[in-house]
Amino acid sequence: MRLLLAGYFGMGNLGDDAILEAMVQQLQAAASSGGGLAPAGDEGLSLVALSGQPGETSRNLGIESIGRMDWRAFRKEIRRADAFLLGGGSLFQDATSVRSVAYYAALALLAAWAGCPVVFYAQGVGPLQRRISRRLTAIAAGRAALLSARDAESARLLAELSGRALAQVELAVDPVLAWQEERRLPTADAAAAAPGPGQGYSAAGGGNAGRTGERAGAGPARIGLALRPWAEAGNLVSAVSEAVAPLAREGGWQVVLLPFHAPVDAPLARELRSALVAEGLPKSQIDARWLEKEGPLRLREAAAAVANLDLLLGMRLHSLILAARAAVPALAIEYDPKVRSFARQVGLPSAGPVAELQADGLRQALQQAWNGRASLSQHLREQAPDWQQAAADLAERVLHLAQARQKTTVRRSAAGPLPGEAPPAAEDRVEVLGIPVDRVTQDEAVNRVAAWIREARRPGAGPVEPHLIVTANPEIVLQAHRRPEVARAIRKAALVTADGVGLVWAARQLASGVPERVAGIDLLTALCAAGAGAGWRFYFLGSEPGVAEGAALHLAARYPGLQVCGHHHGYFSSRDEPALLASIREARPDILVAALGAPRQELWLDAHLGELRVPVGIGVGGSLDVLAGKVPRAPELFRRWHLEWLYRLARDPRRWRRGLALPRFVWTVWREKRRRRG
């Protein structure tokens, strides 16, 4: 199983690199524990990350890595991957620039076109202030096989943009909340993270208490400052220094400066150190050793440093996350909606928006957080098991999705072209009593559908070309002999499969044969398996009220990630038809599944697919009744011996008139064969 991970990795930002390390840890743990997965095979789990420094990422985490702007390598990897994970923190936001949204949306679309399942992995989404940003995010989210958000606000925004119900967006947690400290740090990290003289401590390991709960040694109380520059925070340094300096002087606190994104945060931290000294705080009470560190702050160093605090004042989201996982009380400064969302999610107090920050209000908020630190620490500690479980559940969910993709009959070697490559060559057709039947296997049929949907989704592709799939059996062939309009619809179809052993036998008698039987119900489930991984949208139409919905629920449970964009029963009149057509157009399915009975479903699809702008329509007869559990399918023994017709007749003797179609068909084929022999 091979997963490709993308985010703002290898760019010197501790938070994003921490997410990658936590994801790797949790995915590997899920694969090792099994989690209900089938054995992964000899190759096991392979992880590949897009990174700004691929060599360093590979060395640090022991996984493969490619350059984040190496498009040639990306195209190669995406065709090998069983899932593509958008795993950074807030990839779809335009607070800094729309370039981030455009970049990750492009990656998601390329993955979807390649038939690789796209996963929004515990994403924080927003702010999205520009129309183009919202549109690009909507397109990317609409193609995703699995949407998961790290907070409720992001989940609501993803649901709105993707057009899905809120229940279809999984609420997860930031992976770093559940990151587990390894037994010992690498030598360099251990030396850097070691406490100063007389300041022994025990680093927290995911839900364990830091100094607040378990002091490993005596020493002054420590308050950490993890701040970042922000355009709307002109008085940040003065407000923080005026609030912190007197409290630290009076309480004998040690102030620890933590630059989480060193190139950006270090200059601000140095300015803050000077301001604290100007406010009368002795230099001996300022711990600025992280400002002198060469290279970026790494996760184990930051986790150990935060775990050694008694209180954190944080703007950087992952400083607050590391504090929460170590049960260290923290006070948030909101510079971005993600900070406000996280503080609400875990119950951290907030000093309010950074643009409104004032020294007096901040001093009061810090004092309140300090006074309530014991209860806040206990509150955080109680939530830790839930964070661990949520992270493990998401990792298992992704592995199940990837394994379903790995098992599906659409393999990478036959998945069809990426944009710009040659389309698959058309297969031969044979004639059975004047009706064309494609010489395709079920795998090849699914691959054709994948190619049609990719072409319809390609930017600038023009009007959608409709493709009708007919799953032909002896009964519809005889109908075509009597009714010219049925024959015309079948001959116009883009794909005609041999649904039924009678048609397979007839193709051998009258032509060069077909590779195998491709039954409607089997083709439909294969399409759902492939579509769950590729983000295809399905609309189910037909049968009695409640049946299409029941079949959709069954298939969605069977194939995690399956997108059902609508369903409707088949008992509609000509008066109801305009509203039905409008609802299908609005739902924008990639595949319209019609169970209206043959040949009504073929005639209806032939008449309306073009105006509906749906790439693929398929008639499946009574398959929805079977999938909804309304009608049982023939047991395996009957299917193996090609006696499904006999099983159905035995269950419902009223079908005997329809059962006469098979002997009539056989007689017609024999007669045609004798005629050809002359």
XYZ file of C-alpha atoms in Angstrom:
678
model
C 0.000 0.000 0.000
C 1.447 3.354 -1.052
C 0.317 6.766 0.223
C 1.422 10.162 -1.096
C 1.336 13.007 1.471
C 1.263 16.719 0.662
C 1.441 19.797 2.867
C 3.694 22.732 3.690
C 6.407 20.257 4.614
C 10.144 20.906 4.665
C 9.729 24.678 4.707
C 11.138 25.349 8.179
C 7.751 25.674 9.894
C 7.649 23.519 13.009
C 3.874 23.158 12.979
C 3.624 21.728 9.462
C 6.625 19.426 9.891
C 5.147 18.268 13.206
C 1.919 17.353 11.391
C 3.863 15.246 8.901
C 5.776 13.436 11.645
C 2.558 12.759 13.574
C 0.767 11.527 10.434
C 3.621 9.161 9.615
C 3.599 7.838 13.164
C -0.175 7.297 13.242
C -0.445 5.739 9.776
C 2.410 3.353 10.537
C 0.841 2.452 13.870
C -2.508 1.747 12.195
C -0.820 -0.440 9.576
C 1.149 -2.330 12.242
C -1.887 -2.966 14.434
C -3.969 -4.251 11.515
C -7.104 -2.296 12.420
C -9.317 -4.735 10.515
C -7.163 -4.456 7.387
C -6.265 -7.392 5.226
C -2.531 -8.198 5.207
C -0.668 -5.470 3.385
C 1.513 -7.878 1.424
C 5.264 -8.019 1.080
C 5.629 -4.329 0.347
C 3.770 -3.236 3.497
C 2.992 0.466 3.918
C 5.049 2.928 1.858
C 4.797 6.650 2.567
C 6.025 9.379 0.226
C 5.959 13.081 1.161
C 6.178 16.223 -0.952
C 8.734 18.432 0.769
C 10.699 21.626 0.311
C 13.751 19.698 1.541
C 13.136 16.110 0.451
C 16.545 14.824 1.558
C 16.158 16.161 5.092
C 12.562 14.914 5.347
C 13.661 11.417 4.316
C 16.535 11.408 6.825
C 14.424 12.689 9.708
C 11.395 10.447 9.207
C 12.732 7.438 7.345
C 10.247 7.749 4.471
C 10.542 8.559 0.792
C 10.266 12.187 -0.253
C 10.133 14.203 -3.476
C 10.429 17.923 -4.167
C 7.168 19.761 -3.666
C 7.584 21.517 -7.038
C 8.898 18.471 -8.907
C 5.874 17.936 -11.152
C 7.481 15.134 -13.126
C 8.074 13.143 -9.938
C 4.563 13.957 -8.718
C 2.959 12.609 -11.904
C 4.951 9.415 -11.508
C 4.105 8.986 -7.823
C 0.413 9.789 -8.115
C -0.038 6.916 -10.557
C 1.558 4.527 -8.083
C -0.276 5.794 -5.000
C -3.319 4.153 -3.456
C -4.364 7.437 -1.823
C -3.296 11.099 -1.899
C -3.422 12.844 1.485
C -3.648 16.617 1.809
C -2.275 16.585 5.308
C -0.949 20.025 6.155
C -2.579 22.277 8.712
C -4.459 24.991 6.782
C -3.647 24.422 3.139
C -6.805 26.052 1.791
C -6.594 29.621 3.069
C -5.863 32.928 1.371
C -4.980 35.109 4.367
C -1.416 35.306 3.045
C -1.885 34.550 -0.658
C -4.184 32.727 -3.079
C -1.146 30.797 -4.349
C -1.485 28.200 -1.586
C -5.080 27.412 -2.556
C -4.206 27.198 -6.247
C -1.234 24.892 -5.614
C -3.062 22.359 -3.447
C -6.195 22.449 -5.593
C -4.007 21.637 -8.626
C -2.474 18.668 -6.787
C -5.919 17.390 -5.807
C -7.245 17.653 -9.364
C -4.221 15.878 -10.844
C -4.678 13.097 -8.306
C -8.395 12.782 -9.097
C -7.706 12.703 -12.844
C -5.195 9.921 -12.248
C -7.896 7.953 -10.425
C -6.165 8.269 -7.039
C -8.426 8.819 -3.992
C -7.994 12.301 -2.513
C -8.217 12.705 1.266
C -8.511 15.959 3.201
C -6.615 14.753 6.283
C -7.718 16.668 9.410
C -7.715 19.890 7.430
C -8.214 23.364 8.780
C -9.947 25.395 6.073
C -10.147 29.182 5.793
C -10.201 32.045 5.818
C -11.201 32.129 2.151
C -11.810 35.784 1.364
C -11.584 35.671 -2.435
C -14.167 34.176 -4.752
C -11.507 32.310 -6.722
C -10.193 30.757 -3.498
C -13.623 29.454 -2.564
C -14.176 28.144 -6.069
C -10.847 26.295 -6.194
C -11.427 24.822 -2.746
C -14.926 23.724 -3.770
C -13.548 21.958 -6.844
C -10.844 20.170 -4.847
C -13.194 19.200 -2.008
C -15.820 18.035 -4.485
C -13.325 15.534 -5.925
C -12.229 14.189 -2.529
C -13.030 10.627 -1.534
C -12.795 11.507 2.175
C -13.203 14.882 3.857
C -12.032 15.289 7.434
C -11.611 18.567 9.295
C -9.746 19.333 12.481
C -12.382 21.699 13.858
C -16.112 22.328 13.587
C -15.810 25.601 11.641
C -13.643 23.959 8.987
C -16.076 21.037 8.777
C -19.000 23.385 8.137
C -17.053 25.261 5.457
C -15.982 22.025 3.738
C -19.557 20.768 3.721
C -20.796 24.030 2.245
C -18.144 24.190 -0.472
C -18.240 20.511 -1.426
C -22.034 20.360 -1.569
C -22.162 17.492 0.924
C -24.112 17.072 4.121
C -22.249 18.096 7.273
C -22.453 14.475 8.455
C -20.309 13.460 5.466
C -17.384 15.561 6.728
C -15.576 13.740 9.511
C -14.565 15.796 12.520
C -10.997 14.824 13.415
C -8.198 16.324 15.501
C -4.867 17.791 14.512
C -2.486 14.788 14.338
C 0.022 16.525 16.628
C -2.490 16.380 19.481
C -2.065 12.599 19.471
C 1.645 12.439 18.641
C 3.507 10.083 20.959
C 6.974 10.841 22.288
C 9.413 8.067 21.438
C 11.313 6.395 24.247
C 14.409 8.508 23.800
C 15.305 11.550 21.738
C 18.018 11.564 19.088
C 21.327 12.632 20.664
C 21.361 16.132 19.182
C 17.767 16.782 20.197
C 18.325 15.477 23.705
C 21.209 17.844 24.260
C 19.329 20.819 22.887
C 16.164 20.055 24.807
C 17.890 19.438 28.125
C 16.754 21.799 30.898
C 19.025 24.361 32.415
C 20.834 23.910 35.717
C 18.471 23.021 38.530
C 15.506 22.758 36.185
C 14.849 19.027 35.867
C 11.678 17.998 34.088
C 9.913 15.084 32.440
C 8.836 15.564 28.816
C 5.179 14.830 28.256
C 4.201 12.045 25.908
C 0.714 12.632 24.610
C -1.704 13.276 27.407
C 0.788 13.092 30.285
C 1.167 16.066 32.565
C 4.075 18.471 32.220
C 5.513 20.522 35.097
C 2.033 21.664 36.079
C 0.977 18.153 37.040
C 4.286 16.458 37.819
C 7.260 18.614 38.776
C 10.405 16.562 38.226
C 12.509 19.113 40.073
C 12.469 22.451 41.832
C 12.890 25.746 40.040
C 11.086 28.941 39.157
C 7.776 28.881 37.333
C 8.210 29.126 33.567
C 5.993 31.006 31.106
C 6.532 30.435 27.392
C 5.937 33.003 24.666
C 5.313 31.585 21.162
C 4.453 34.628 19.082
C 4.627 35.492 15.403
C 4.622 38.725 13.402
C 1.234 39.766 12.047
C 0.264 42.791 9.981
C -2.668 43.703 12.234
C -0.611 43.434 15.436
C 1.323 46.692 15.508
C 1.360 46.877 19.311
C 2.026 43.167 19.928
C 5.498 43.582 21.414
C 4.545 46.482 23.683
C 1.305 44.842 24.881
C 3.013 41.503 25.685
C 6.085 43.040 27.343
C 4.006 45.442 29.466
C 1.728 42.585 30.562
C 4.330 39.861 31.136
C 7.255 41.801 32.667
C 5.541 42.891 35.927
C 3.954 39.472 36.469
C 7.293 37.743 35.879
C 9.123 40.192 38.176
C 6.640 39.776 41.013
C 6.341 36.004 40.662
C 9.969 35.278 39.888
C 8.879 33.619 36.610
C 11.318 32.508 33.963
C 10.196 33.770 30.515
C 10.987 31.325 27.687
C 11.051 32.649 24.104
C 9.963 29.984 21.576
C 10.392 30.827 17.868
C 8.308 28.069 16.229
C 9.123 29.254 12.699
C 12.650 30.493 13.289
C 13.240 32.625 10.162
C 9.982 34.486 10.763
C 9.633 34.454 14.556
C 13.201 34.948 15.755
C 13.463 38.693 14.916
C 10.198 39.321 16.789
C 11.448 37.275 19.764
C 14.658 39.331 19.923
C 12.621 42.543 19.841
C 10.433 41.163 22.614
C 13.507 40.279 24.721
C 14.705 43.889 24.490
C 11.242 45.202 25.385
C 11.030 42.919 28.449
C 14.391 44.174 29.667
C 13.246 47.759 29.064
C 10.220 47.009 31.255
C 12.544 46.084 34.118
C 12.715 42.286 33.770
C 16.269 41.056 34.542
C 18.005 39.262 31.678
C 18.590 36.318 34.029
C 14.816 35.685 33.972
C 14.697 35.437 30.171
C 15.486 32.075 28.578
C 16.458 32.912 25.002
C 18.556 29.836 24.168
C 16.226 28.800 21.319
C 17.089 32.051 19.529
C 20.693 30.918 19.216
C 19.886 27.465 17.853
C 21.130 26.683 14.364
C 18.398 25.424 12.092
C 14.670 25.151 12.774
C 13.130 24.041 16.049
C 12.149 20.386 15.751
C 9.139 18.609 17.160
C 10.865 16.735 19.984
C 12.702 19.870 21.077
C 9.527 21.943 21.042
C 7.500 19.262 22.806
C 10.100 18.967 25.559
C 10.377 22.740 25.943
C 6.592 23.222 26.130
C 6.183 20.319 28.552
C 8.609 22.131 30.893
C 6.338 25.186 31.140
C 3.801 26.146 33.762
C 1.927 28.467 31.386
C 2.076 29.264 27.668
C 1.051 32.448 25.893
C 0.690 31.341 22.302
C -0.147 32.774 18.910
C 1.371 29.859 17.002
C -1.297 27.172 16.713
C 1.046 24.267 17.292
C 2.497 25.823 20.405
C -1.038 25.644 21.804
C -1.490 22.103 20.476
C 1.738 20.911 22.117
C 0.667 22.583 25.358
C -2.735 20.851 25.239
C -1.237 17.396 24.600
C 1.144 17.922 27.560
C -1.687 19.238 29.779
C 0.134 22.562 30.132
C -2.267 25.507 30.686
C -2.193 28.000 27.835
C -3.665 31.350 26.865
C -4.350 31.891 23.157
C -3.886 35.076 21.145
C -6.132 34.881 18.068
C -4.483 36.002 14.842
C -6.305 33.481 12.636
C -9.663 31.662 12.855
C -7.806 28.375 13.347
C -6.474 29.604 16.705
C -9.943 30.602 17.891
C -11.385 27.285 16.690
C -8.758 25.217 18.468
C -9.077 27.158 21.719
C -12.831 26.557 21.701
C -12.392 22.922 20.744
C -10.217 21.997 23.727
C -11.391 24.662 26.189
C -8.379 26.978 26.328
C -8.918 30.591 27.458
C -8.293 33.337 24.915
C -6.916 36.853 25.181
C -8.967 37.802 22.120
C -8.002 38.953 18.618
C -4.444 40.166 18.208
C -5.624 43.422 16.624
C -7.469 44.302 19.852
C -4.696 43.292 22.255
C -4.056 45.708 25.141
C -1.543 45.343 27.958
C -4.055 45.693 30.820
C -6.493 43.158 29.398
C -3.700 40.727 28.593
C -2.232 41.035 32.103
C -5.629 40.249 33.600
C -6.155 37.263 31.270
C -2.712 35.894 32.143
C -3.408 36.230 35.858
C -6.731 34.404 35.497
C -5.098 31.613 33.475
C -2.397 31.297 36.115
C -4.900 31.130 38.965
C -6.950 28.458 37.157
C -4.011 26.450 35.859
C -4.650 23.334 37.951
C -8.241 22.829 36.776
C -7.314 23.667 33.179
C -4.485 21.138 33.249
C -6.865 18.476 34.552
C -9.431 19.357 31.867
C -6.816 18.918 29.136
C -5.589 15.634 30.606
C -9.119 14.194 30.578
C -9.494 14.871 26.847
C -6.282 13.124 25.811
C -7.773 9.618 25.336
C -10.398 11.048 22.976
C -7.705 12.768 20.903
C -5.725 9.544 20.681
C -8.776 7.596 19.546
C -9.832 10.190 16.982
C -6.367 10.223 15.413
C -6.190 6.428 15.327
C -9.672 6.196 13.781
C -8.760 8.605 10.986
C -5.525 6.759 10.192
C -7.388 3.436 10.016
C -10.107 5.002 7.886
C -7.536 6.204 5.360
C -5.821 2.814 5.229
C -9.160 1.087 4.616
C -9.881 3.538 1.807
C -6.452 2.959 0.271
C -6.780 -0.794 0.571
C -10.194 -0.717 -1.087
C -8.565 1.210 -3.917
C -5.663 -1.262 -3.999
C -8.078 -4.196 -4.242
C -10.266 -2.684 -6.906
C -9.937 -4.033 -10.422
C -8.748 -0.631 -11.673
C -4.973 -1.058 -11.382
C -2.402 1.638 -11.929
C -1.104 -0.021 -15.083
C -4.556 0.070 -16.663
C -6.103 3.111 -15.035
C -5.960 5.165 -18.222
C -4.090 8.309 -19.125
C -3.325 11.492 -17.308
C -4.287 14.698 -19.111
C -2.260 15.089 -22.279
C -1.684 11.375 -22.818
C -3.331 9.234 -25.495
C -6.801 7.819 -24.630
C -7.285 4.046 -24.436
C -7.919 2.320 -27.741
C -11.493 1.153 -28.370
C -12.155 -2.575 -28.003
C -13.770 -4.688 -30.752
C -17.485 -5.280 -30.877
C -19.341 -8.392 -31.945
C -22.855 -8.621 -33.378
C -25.469 -10.808 -31.720
C -28.703 -10.908 -33.723
C -27.968 -7.420 -35.014
C -27.150 -5.985 -31.576
C -23.543 -4.862 -30.832
C -21.816 -6.271 -27.752
C -18.423 -5.020 -26.573
C -15.635 -7.528 -26.067
C -14.602 -6.236 -22.642
C -13.894 -7.637 -19.232
C -15.394 -5.993 -16.169
C -12.006 -4.409 -15.409
C -11.828 -2.909 -18.893
C -15.386 -1.599 -18.628
C -14.535 0.232 -15.389
C -11.414 1.664 -17.009
C -13.457 3.039 -19.890
C -15.811 4.755 -17.466
C -12.831 6.204 -15.574
C -11.464 7.662 -18.826
C -14.846 9.205 -19.742
C -15.201 10.855 -16.336
C -11.640 12.186 -16.402
C -12.290 13.698 -19.811
C -15.548 15.298 -18.630
C -13.775 16.819 -15.624
C -10.793 18.097 -17.578
C -10.680 21.946 -17.569
C -11.690 23.339 -20.934
C -13.135 20.011 -22.056
C -16.248 21.690 -23.498
C -19.776 20.254 -23.353
C -20.059 16.930 -21.554
C -20.346 13.984 -23.938
C -22.916 11.497 -22.594
C -22.033 7.792 -22.526
C -24.841 5.256 -22.216
C -23.986 1.808 -20.821
C -26.370 -1.040 -21.672
C -26.036 -4.271 -19.703
C -27.700 -6.442 -22.323
C -29.416 -9.774 -21.716
C -31.421 -12.085 -24.037
C -34.675 -10.356 -23.121
C -33.591 -6.893 -24.268
C -32.094 -8.341 -27.469
C -35.485 -9.841 -28.331
C -37.119 -6.493 -27.440
C -34.755 -4.785 -29.889
C -35.895 -7.182 -32.639
C -39.499 -6.107 -32.133
C -38.987 -2.415 -31.339
C -36.769 -0.285 -33.614
C -36.402 2.495 -31.003
C -34.838 -0.007 -28.575
C -32.421 -1.235 -31.242
C -31.441 2.367 -32.068
C -30.744 3.188 -28.399
C -28.538 0.110 -27.957
C -26.597 0.759 -31.162
C -25.940 4.354 -30.016
C -24.678 3.199 -26.607
C -21.017 3.825 -25.778
C -20.706 0.445 -24.059
C -22.822 -2.725 -24.289
C -21.853 -5.554 -21.944
C -23.005 -9.157 -21.949
C -25.179 -9.365 -18.845
C -26.308 -12.960 -18.748
C -24.795 -16.292 -19.711
C -27.254 -16.527 -22.622
C -25.635 -13.587 -24.367
C -22.135 -14.917 -23.660
C -23.161 -18.237 -25.258
C -24.745 -16.481 -28.233
C -21.596 -14.417 -28.859
C -19.594 -17.646 -29.081
C -22.123 -19.201 -31.460
C -22.486 -16.233 -33.820
C -19.169 -14.379 -33.512
C -15.739 -14.506 -31.921
C -17.162 -14.438 -28.398
C -16.703 -12.093 -25.446
C -14.102 -12.432 -22.666
C -16.591 -12.842 -19.841
C -20.002 -12.038 -18.503
C -20.289 -8.481 -17.162
C -23.460 -8.434 -15.077
C -25.148 -5.112 -14.307
C -25.044 -5.545 -10.538
C -21.371 -6.578 -10.606
C -20.415 -3.693 -12.886
C -22.306 -1.261 -10.651
C -20.508 -2.417 -7.482
C -17.154 -2.307 -9.295
C -17.886 1.270 -10.376
C -18.772 2.175 -6.794
C -15.495 0.669 -5.553
C -13.509 2.662 -8.102
C -15.618 5.781 -7.650
C -15.207 5.781 -3.864
C -11.478 6.067 -4.421
C -11.664 8.606 -7.241
C -14.349 10.950 -5.886
C -17.032 10.150 -8.491
C -20.561 11.344 -7.753
C -23.465 8.870 -8.099
C -27.202 9.482 -8.490
C -29.555 6.500 -7.972
C -32.890 6.513 -9.787
C -35.567 3.849 -9.881
C -37.571 1.106 -8.189
C -40.134 1.676 -5.432
C -39.933 4.591 -2.981
C -37.148 4.004 -0.474
C -35.309 1.370 -2.514
C -32.868 3.711 -4.277
C -32.068 5.348 -0.943
C -31.582 1.943 0.718
C -29.252 0.788 -2.056
C -27.281 4.038 -1.797
C -26.875 3.615 1.970
C -25.741 0.018 1.524
C -23.165 0.950 -1.098
C -21.903 3.950 0.881
C -21.334 1.705 3.903
C -19.666 -0.960 1.759
C -17.377 1.485 -0.052
C -16.169 4.217 2.343
C -15.823 7.542 0.579
C -18.594 6.852 -1.950
C -20.305 10.133 -2.874
C -24.068 9.804 -3.355
C -25.308 13.152 -4.621
C -28.980 12.167 -4.939
C -31.631 9.479 -5.275
C -35.244 9.242 -6.464
C -37.780 6.459 -6.915
C -38.860 5.279 -10.337
C -42.578 5.959 -9.936
C -42.615 9.367 -11.572
C -45.049 10.616 -14.190
C -44.465 12.874 -17.178
C -45.772 15.704 -15.008
C -43.062 14.980 -12.415
C -40.289 14.626 -14.964
C -39.201 18.303 -15.330
C -38.612 18.631 -11.586
C -36.739 15.323 -11.541
C -34.504 16.394 -14.414
C -33.780 19.699 -12.683
C -32.802 17.927 -9.467
C -30.399 15.625 -11.328
C -28.794 18.566 -13.132
C -28.361 20.389 -9.841
C -26.811 17.302 -8.214
C -24.118 17.126 -10.965
C -23.529 13.363 -10.897
C -20.726 11.684 -12.784
C -22.756 8.472 -13.038
C -26.548 8.256 -13.240
C -27.725 4.780 -12.206
C -31.206 3.983 -13.569
C -33.231 0.995 -12.372
C -36.431 1.531 -14.360
C -36.601 -1.879 -15.988
C -35.463 -2.761 -19.513
C -35.923 -1.259 -22.003
C -37.544 1.759 -20.296
C -34.298 2.684 -18.515
C -32.253 2.560 -21.741
C -34.790 4.648 -23.649
C -35.065 7.182 -20.819
C -31.303 7.548 -20.460
C -30.835 7.824 -24.226
C -33.428 10.609 -24.320
C -32.156 12.651 -21.369
C -28.425 12.071 -20.760
C -27.408 14.872 -23.133
C -29.600 17.549 -21.571
C -28.629 16.401 -18.065
C -24.923 16.914 -18.853
C -24.083 13.628 -17.101
C -20.976 11.838 -18.415
C -22.194 8.276 -17.779
C -25.617 6.654 -17.503
C -26.135 2.954 -16.816
C -29.279 0.825 -16.689
C -29.183 -1.809 -13.949
C -32.690 -3.317 -13.915
C -33.493 -4.883 -10.541
C -30.012 -4.416 -9.064
C -31.123 -1.696 -6.632
C -33.757 -4.038 -5.169
C -31.012 -6.579 -4.476
C -28.581 -4.017 -3.040
C -31.281 -2.509 -0.828
C -32.044 -5.966 0.574
C -35.573 -6.018 -0.865
C -34.855 -9.019 -3.098
C -32.155 -11.637 -2.375
C -29.563 -12.396 -5.007
C -29.144 -15.980 -6.152
C -26.721 -17.958 -3.980
C -23.164 -18.422 -5.199
C -23.853 -22.018 -6.311
C -26.620 -20.896 -8.679
C -24.437 -18.091 -10.048
C -21.499 -20.434 -10.588
C -23.678 -22.824 -12.617
C -25.372 -19.938 -14.495
C -28.783 -20.799 -13.074
C -29.791 -17.431 -11.605
C -32.826 -17.404 -13.898
C -33.983 -20.695 -12.338
C -33.541 -19.345 -8.798
C -35.579 -16.240 -9.620
C -38.293 -18.336 -11.245
C -38.468 -20.652 -8.230
C -38.849 -17.687 -5.872
C -41.429 -15.945 -8.044
C -43.363 -18.353 -10.331
C -45.203 -15.343 -11.775
C -42.035 -14.682 -13.800
C -42.720 -17.703 -16.029
C -43.802 -15.535 -18.966
C -40.499 -13.632 -18.779
C -38.710 -16.960 -18.410
C -39.920 -17.943 -21.875
C -37.603 -15.303 -23.351
C -34.543 -17.513 -22.801
C -35.742 -20.537 -24.842
C -37.021 -18.176 -27.552
C -33.619 -16.511 -27.596
C -31.804 -19.848 -27.843
C -34.068 -20.942 -30.684
C -33.476 -17.644 -32.518
C -29.701 -17.999 -32.178
C -29.742 -21.589 -33.506
C -31.886 -20.535 -36.400
C -29.513 -17.656 -37.228
C -26.519 -19.972 -36.990
C -28.123 -22.466 -39.426
C -29.018 -19.635 -41.790
C -25.399 -18.504 -41.890
C -24.224 -22.020 -42.669
C -26.550 -21.842 -45.625
